[in-house]
Every structure is written in C-alpha cells, then in structure tokens.
PDB file of C-alpha atoms in Angstrom:
ATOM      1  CA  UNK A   1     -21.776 -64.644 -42.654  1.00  0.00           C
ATOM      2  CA  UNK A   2     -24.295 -64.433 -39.608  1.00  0.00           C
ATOM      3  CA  UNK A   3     -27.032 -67.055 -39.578  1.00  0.00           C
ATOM      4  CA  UNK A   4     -29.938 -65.847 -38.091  1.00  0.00           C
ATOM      5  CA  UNK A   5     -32.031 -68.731 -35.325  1.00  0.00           C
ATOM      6  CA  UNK A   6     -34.166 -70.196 -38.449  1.00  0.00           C
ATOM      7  CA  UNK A   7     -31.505 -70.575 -40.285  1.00  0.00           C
ATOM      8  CA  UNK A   8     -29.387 -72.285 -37.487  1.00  0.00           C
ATOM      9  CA  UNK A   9     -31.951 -74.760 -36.190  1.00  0.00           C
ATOM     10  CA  UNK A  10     -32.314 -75.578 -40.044  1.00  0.00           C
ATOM     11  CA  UNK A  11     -28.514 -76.929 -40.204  1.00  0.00           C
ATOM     12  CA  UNK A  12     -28.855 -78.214 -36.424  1.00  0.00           C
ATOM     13  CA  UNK A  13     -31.881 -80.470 -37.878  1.00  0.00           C
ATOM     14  CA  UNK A  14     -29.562 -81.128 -40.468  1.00  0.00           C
ATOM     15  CA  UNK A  15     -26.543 -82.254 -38.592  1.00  0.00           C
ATOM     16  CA  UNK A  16     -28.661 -84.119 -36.177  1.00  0.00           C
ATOM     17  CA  UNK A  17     -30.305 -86.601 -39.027  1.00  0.00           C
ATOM     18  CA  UNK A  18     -26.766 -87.170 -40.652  1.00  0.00           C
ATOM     19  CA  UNK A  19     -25.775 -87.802 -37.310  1.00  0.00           C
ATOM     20  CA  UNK A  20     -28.911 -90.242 -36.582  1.00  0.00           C
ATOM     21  CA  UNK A  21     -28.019 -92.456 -39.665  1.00  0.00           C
ATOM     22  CA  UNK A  22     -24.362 -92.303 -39.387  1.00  0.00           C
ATOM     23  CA  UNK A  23     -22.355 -94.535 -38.386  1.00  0.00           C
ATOM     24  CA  UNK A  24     -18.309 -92.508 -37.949  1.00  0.00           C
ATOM     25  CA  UNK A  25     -17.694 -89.368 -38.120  1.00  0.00           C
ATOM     26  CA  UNK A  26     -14.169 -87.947 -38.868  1.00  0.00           C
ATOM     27  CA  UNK A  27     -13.006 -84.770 -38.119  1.00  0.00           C
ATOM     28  CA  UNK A  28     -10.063 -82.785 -40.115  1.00  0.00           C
ATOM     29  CA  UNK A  29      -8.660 -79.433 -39.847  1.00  0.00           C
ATOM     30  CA  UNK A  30      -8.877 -77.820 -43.413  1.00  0.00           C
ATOM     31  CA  UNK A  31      -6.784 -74.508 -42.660  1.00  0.00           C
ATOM     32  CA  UNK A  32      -5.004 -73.593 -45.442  1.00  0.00           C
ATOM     33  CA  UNK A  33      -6.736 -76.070 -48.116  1.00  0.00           C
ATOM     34  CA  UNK A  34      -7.441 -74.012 -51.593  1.00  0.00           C
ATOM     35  CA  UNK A  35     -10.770 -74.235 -52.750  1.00  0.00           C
ATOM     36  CA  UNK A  36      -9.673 -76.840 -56.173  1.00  0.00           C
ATOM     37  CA  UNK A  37      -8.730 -79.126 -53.869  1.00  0.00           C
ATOM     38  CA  UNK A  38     -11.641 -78.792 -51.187  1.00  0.00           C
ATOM     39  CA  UNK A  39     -13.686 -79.216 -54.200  1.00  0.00           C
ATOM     40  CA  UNK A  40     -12.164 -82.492 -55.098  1.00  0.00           C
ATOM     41  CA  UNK A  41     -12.132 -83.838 -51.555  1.00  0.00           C
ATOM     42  CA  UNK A  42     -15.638 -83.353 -51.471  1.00  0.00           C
ATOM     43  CA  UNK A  43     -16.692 -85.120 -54.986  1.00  0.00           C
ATOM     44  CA  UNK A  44     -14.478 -87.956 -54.074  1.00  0.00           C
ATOM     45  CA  UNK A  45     -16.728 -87.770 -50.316  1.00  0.00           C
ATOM     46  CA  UNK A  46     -20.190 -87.948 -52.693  1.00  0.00           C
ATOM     47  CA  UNK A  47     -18.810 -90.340 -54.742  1.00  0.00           C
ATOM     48  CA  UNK A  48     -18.203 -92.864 -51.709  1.00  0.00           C
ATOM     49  CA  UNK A  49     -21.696 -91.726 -49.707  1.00  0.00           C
ATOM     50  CA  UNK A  50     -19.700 -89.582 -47.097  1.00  0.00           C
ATOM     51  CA  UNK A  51     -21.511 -86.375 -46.421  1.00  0.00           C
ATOM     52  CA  UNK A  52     -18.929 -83.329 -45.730  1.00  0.00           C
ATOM     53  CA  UNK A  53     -19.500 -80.520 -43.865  1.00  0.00           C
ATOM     54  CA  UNK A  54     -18.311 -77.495 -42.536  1.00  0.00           C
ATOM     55  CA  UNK A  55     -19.938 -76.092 -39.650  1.00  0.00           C
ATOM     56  CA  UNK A  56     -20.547 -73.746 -37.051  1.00  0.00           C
ATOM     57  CA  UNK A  57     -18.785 -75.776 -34.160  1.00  0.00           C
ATOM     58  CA  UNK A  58     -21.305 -74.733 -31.687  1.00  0.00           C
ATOM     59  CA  UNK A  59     -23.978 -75.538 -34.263  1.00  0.00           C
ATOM     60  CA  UNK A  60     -21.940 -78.996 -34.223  1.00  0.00           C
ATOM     61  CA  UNK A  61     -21.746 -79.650 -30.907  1.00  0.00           C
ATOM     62  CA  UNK A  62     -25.776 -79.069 -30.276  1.00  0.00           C
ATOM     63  CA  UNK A  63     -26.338 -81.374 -33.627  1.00  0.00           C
ATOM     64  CA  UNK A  64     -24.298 -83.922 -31.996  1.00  0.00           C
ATOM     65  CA  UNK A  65     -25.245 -83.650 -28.373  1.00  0.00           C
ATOM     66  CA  UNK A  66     -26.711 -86.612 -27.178  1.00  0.00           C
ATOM     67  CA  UNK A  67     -26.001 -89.019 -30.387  1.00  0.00           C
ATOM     68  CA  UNK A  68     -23.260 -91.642 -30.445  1.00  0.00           C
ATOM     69  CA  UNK A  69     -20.738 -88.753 -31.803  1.00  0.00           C
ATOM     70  CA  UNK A  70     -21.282 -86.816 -28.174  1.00  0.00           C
ATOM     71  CA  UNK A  71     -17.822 -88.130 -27.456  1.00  0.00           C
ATOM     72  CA  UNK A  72     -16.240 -85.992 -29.956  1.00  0.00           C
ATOM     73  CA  UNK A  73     -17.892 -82.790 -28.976  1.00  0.00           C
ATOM     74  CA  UNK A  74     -14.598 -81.522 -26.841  1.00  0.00           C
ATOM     75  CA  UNK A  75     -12.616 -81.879 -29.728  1.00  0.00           C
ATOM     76  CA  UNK A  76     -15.129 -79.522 -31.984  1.00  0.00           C
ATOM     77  CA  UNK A  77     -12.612 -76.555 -31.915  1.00  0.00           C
ATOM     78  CA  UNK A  78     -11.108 -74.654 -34.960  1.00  0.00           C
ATOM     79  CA  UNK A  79     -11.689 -74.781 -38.514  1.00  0.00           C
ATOM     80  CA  UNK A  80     -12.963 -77.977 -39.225  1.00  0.00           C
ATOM     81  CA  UNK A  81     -14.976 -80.430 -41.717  1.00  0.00           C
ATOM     82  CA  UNK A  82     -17.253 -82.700 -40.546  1.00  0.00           C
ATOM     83  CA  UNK A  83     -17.423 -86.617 -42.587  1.00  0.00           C
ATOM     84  CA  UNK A  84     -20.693 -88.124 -42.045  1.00  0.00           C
ATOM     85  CA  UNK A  85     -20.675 -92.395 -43.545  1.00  0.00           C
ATOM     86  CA  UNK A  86     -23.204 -94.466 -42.537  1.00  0.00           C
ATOM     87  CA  UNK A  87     -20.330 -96.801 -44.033  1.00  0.00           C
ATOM     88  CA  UNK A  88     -18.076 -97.890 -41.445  1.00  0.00           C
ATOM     89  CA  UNK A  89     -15.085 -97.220 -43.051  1.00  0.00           C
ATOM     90  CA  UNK A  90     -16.005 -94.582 -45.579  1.00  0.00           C
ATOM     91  CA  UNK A  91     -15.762 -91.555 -44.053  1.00  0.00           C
ATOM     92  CA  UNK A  92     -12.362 -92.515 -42.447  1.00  0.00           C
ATOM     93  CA  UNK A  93     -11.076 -93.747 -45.315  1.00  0.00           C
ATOM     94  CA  UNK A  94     -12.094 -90.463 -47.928  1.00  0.00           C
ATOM     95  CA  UNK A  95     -10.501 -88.396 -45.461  1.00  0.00           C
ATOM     96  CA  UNK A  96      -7.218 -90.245 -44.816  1.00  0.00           C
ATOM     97  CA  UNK A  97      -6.806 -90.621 -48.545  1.00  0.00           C
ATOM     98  CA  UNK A  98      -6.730 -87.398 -48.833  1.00  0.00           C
ATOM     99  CA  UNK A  99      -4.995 -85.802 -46.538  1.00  0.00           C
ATOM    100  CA  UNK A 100      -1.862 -88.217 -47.710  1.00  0.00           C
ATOM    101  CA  UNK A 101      -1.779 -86.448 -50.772  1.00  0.00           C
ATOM    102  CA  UNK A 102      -2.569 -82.888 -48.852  1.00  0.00           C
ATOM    103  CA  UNK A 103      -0.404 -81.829 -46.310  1.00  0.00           C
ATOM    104  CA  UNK A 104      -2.814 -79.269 -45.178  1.00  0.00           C
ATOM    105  CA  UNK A 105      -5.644 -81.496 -43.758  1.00  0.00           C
ATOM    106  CA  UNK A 106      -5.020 -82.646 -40.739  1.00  0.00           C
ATOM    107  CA  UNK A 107      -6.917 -85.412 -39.359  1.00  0.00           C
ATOM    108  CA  UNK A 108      -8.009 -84.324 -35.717  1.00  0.00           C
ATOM    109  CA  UNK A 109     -10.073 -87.463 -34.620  1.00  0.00           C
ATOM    110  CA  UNK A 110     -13.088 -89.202 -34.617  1.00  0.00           C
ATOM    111  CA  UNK A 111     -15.948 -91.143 -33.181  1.00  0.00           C
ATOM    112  CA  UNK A 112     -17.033 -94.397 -34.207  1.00  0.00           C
ATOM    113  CA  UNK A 113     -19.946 -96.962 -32.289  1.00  0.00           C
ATOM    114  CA  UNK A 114     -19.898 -94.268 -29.899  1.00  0.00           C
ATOM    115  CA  UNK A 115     -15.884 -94.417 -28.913  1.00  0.00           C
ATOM    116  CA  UNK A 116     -14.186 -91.327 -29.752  1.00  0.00           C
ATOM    117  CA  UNK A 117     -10.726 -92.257 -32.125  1.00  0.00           C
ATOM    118  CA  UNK A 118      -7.459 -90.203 -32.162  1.00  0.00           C
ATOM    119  CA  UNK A 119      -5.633 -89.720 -35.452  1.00  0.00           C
ATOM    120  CA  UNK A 120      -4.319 -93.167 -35.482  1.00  0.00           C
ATOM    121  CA  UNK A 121      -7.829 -94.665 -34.537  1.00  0.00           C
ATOM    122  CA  UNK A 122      -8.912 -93.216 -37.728  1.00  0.00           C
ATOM    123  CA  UNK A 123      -6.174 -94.149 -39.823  1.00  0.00           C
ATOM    124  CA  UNK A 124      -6.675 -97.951 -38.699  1.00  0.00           C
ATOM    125  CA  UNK A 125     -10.032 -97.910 -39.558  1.00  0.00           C
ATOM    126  CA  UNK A 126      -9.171 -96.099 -42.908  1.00  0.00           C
ATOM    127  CA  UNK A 127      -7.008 -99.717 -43.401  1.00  0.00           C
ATOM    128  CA  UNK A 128      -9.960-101.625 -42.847  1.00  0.00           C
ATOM    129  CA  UNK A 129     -11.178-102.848 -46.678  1.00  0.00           C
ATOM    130  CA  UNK A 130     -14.981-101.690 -47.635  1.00  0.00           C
ATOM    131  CA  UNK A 131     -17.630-104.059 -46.899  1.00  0.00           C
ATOM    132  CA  UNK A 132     -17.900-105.551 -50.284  1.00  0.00           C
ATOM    133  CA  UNK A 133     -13.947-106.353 -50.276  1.00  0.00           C
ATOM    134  CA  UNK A 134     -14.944-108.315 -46.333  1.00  0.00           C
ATOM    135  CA  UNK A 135     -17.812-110.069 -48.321  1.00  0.00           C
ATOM    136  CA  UNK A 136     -15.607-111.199 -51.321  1.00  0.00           C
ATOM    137  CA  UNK A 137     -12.720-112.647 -49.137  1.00  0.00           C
ATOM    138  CA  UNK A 138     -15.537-113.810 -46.701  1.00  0.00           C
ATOM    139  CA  UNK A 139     -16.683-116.323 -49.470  1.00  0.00           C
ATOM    140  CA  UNK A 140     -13.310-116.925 -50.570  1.00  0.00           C
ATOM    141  CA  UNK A 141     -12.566-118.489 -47.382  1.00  0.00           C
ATOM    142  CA  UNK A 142     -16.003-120.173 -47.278  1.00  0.00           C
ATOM    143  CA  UNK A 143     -15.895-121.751 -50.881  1.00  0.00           C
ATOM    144  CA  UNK A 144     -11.970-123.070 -50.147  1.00  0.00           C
ATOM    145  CA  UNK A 145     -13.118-126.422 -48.570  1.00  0.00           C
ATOM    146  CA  UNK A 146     -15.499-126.834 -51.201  1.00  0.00           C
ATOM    147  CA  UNK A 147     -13.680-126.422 -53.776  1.00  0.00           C
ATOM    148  CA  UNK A 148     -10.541-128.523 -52.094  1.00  0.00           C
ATOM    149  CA  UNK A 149     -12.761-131.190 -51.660  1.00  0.00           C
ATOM    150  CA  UNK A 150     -14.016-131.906 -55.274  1.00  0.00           C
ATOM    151  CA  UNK A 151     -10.403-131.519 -56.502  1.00  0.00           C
ATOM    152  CA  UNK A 152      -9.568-134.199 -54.111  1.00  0.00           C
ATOM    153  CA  UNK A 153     -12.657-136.605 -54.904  1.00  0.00           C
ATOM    154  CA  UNK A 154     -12.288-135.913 -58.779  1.00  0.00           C
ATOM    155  CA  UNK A 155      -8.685-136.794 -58.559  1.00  0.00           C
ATOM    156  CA  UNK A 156      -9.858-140.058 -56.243  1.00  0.00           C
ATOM    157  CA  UNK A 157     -12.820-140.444 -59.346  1.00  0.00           C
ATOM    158  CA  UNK A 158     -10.141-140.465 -62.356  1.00  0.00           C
ATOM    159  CA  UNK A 159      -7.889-142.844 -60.309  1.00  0.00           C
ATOM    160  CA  UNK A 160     -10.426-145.550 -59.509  1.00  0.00           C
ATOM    161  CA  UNK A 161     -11.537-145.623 -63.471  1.00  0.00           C
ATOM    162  CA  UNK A 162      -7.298-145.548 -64.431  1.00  0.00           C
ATOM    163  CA  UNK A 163      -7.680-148.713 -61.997  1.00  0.00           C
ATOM    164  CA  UNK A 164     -10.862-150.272 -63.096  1.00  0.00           C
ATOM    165  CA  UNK A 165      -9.566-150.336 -66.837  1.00  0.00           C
ATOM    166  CA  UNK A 166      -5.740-151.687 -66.024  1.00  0.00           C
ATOM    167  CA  UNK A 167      -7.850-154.449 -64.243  1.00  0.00           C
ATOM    168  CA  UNK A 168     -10.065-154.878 -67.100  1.00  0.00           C
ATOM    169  CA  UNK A 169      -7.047-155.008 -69.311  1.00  0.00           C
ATOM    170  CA  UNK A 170      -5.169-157.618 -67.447  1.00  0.00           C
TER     171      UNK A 170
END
C-alpha cells in the first residue's frame, strides 16, 4: 500500500518523536514471522513500554536522521521492525526474548546513547536486569553494613548484660 506525502510526513513526525524520547532502538528482521506470533511480540512490547514498528525504511532513515539512532541508518535495509524504549534495556530485552523462542526474528542490531550495537551488543544489554531489579540490589548492598553492624552491637549489647548479671551474681 502506497502512502501518499501527508501521509508519510505523518509517520516521519511519528518516528522522529519516538525517536526524540527514546533511549535504544533495536532492529530485527521479521521475514517469515506469522501474524499470531507478531501479535504476541507486540503485546508483550506494550506491556514493557517498547513501541514496535514496522516501517518504510526510507521513511526510517529520514525519522532517524540526525537523532542519536543516525548510526543505525546503514543498517535500515530489508524487512524490518523497529523497538522504540525510552527504557534502557527494554526494547533490547522484548526483542531478544523473543526471538529465542522464534527462530524467524533475527536480531540485526542496534543503537544505544548514540553507539550503534551488533547482535551481540544487543543481546548484552538484553542481560542487563531492568532498572527496578539495579535499584533493589543497589539498596541491598547499601543496607548490608547497616544491618551487619546492629547484629554485631546487639550481640556486643546481650553479652555485656550476660556479664553484668554473672558479676552481680558472684
């Protein structure tokens, strides 16, 4: 289906805002995928705030032009979906996921903080937990001490009173 030059500076505008508030982008060859399984991929993207796409790749490469993603723009050939995340991780992650269990995506690369990432780039940053995993081990390590400490000074506490009465005892 043709669209005609309203209709393709509408999905440029689009792109370009995704693009704007974005932080990785992931790009996957879907040849092949049937549409149950395209329709999954993409609930599971909504579900984790990735926004999918499939695009014109000219239409692509003018959305991108200029943005952090401008890296990638080379690689914008074929039949491909475009992740959006403005979580790190996200996009990567939704993608790899997936294409574990489906043979037919094939992960073609990336761009993330304005590097461009091969397929293994984006795998590694699919291993990277989400934010709020960072944040829980983050204040695992930070309460540690803490809590180490009042073990130690409780245990110091309950031997100074076992003292204190043998002496009172005696």
């Amino acid at each position: 289906m043709s669209l005609n030059r309203s209709e393709k500076e509408a999905v440029i505008n689009e792109v370009t805002s995704l693009a704007a508030k974005a932080q990785t982008l992931v790009i996957a060859e879907y040849r092949g995928i049937t549409v149950a399984d395209m329709t999954k991929l993409r609930s599971d993207a909504r579900s984790q705030g990735v926004s999918l796409s499939v695009l014109k790749n000219t239409l692509a490469r003018r959305a991108v032009a200029g943005s952090q993603f401008d890296v990638v723009a080379d690689q914008m050939t074929g039949p491909l979906i475009y992740g959006f995340s403005e979580d790190a991780v996200a996009a990567a992650k939704v993608v790899a996921d997936f294409a574990k269990s489906n043979d037919k995506l094939v992960i073609r690369g990336g761009a993330f903080a304005g590097k461009a990432l091969d397929v293994n780039g984006v795998k590694q940053l699919a291993n990277i937990p989400s934010k709020e995993v960072l944040l829980a081990q983050l204040c695992g390590l930070l309460m540690s001490p803490i809590s180490r400490t009042a073990v130690v000074l409780g245990a110091l506490a309950a031997k100074k009173e076992e003292g204190s009465a043998e002496a009172a005892a005696a």
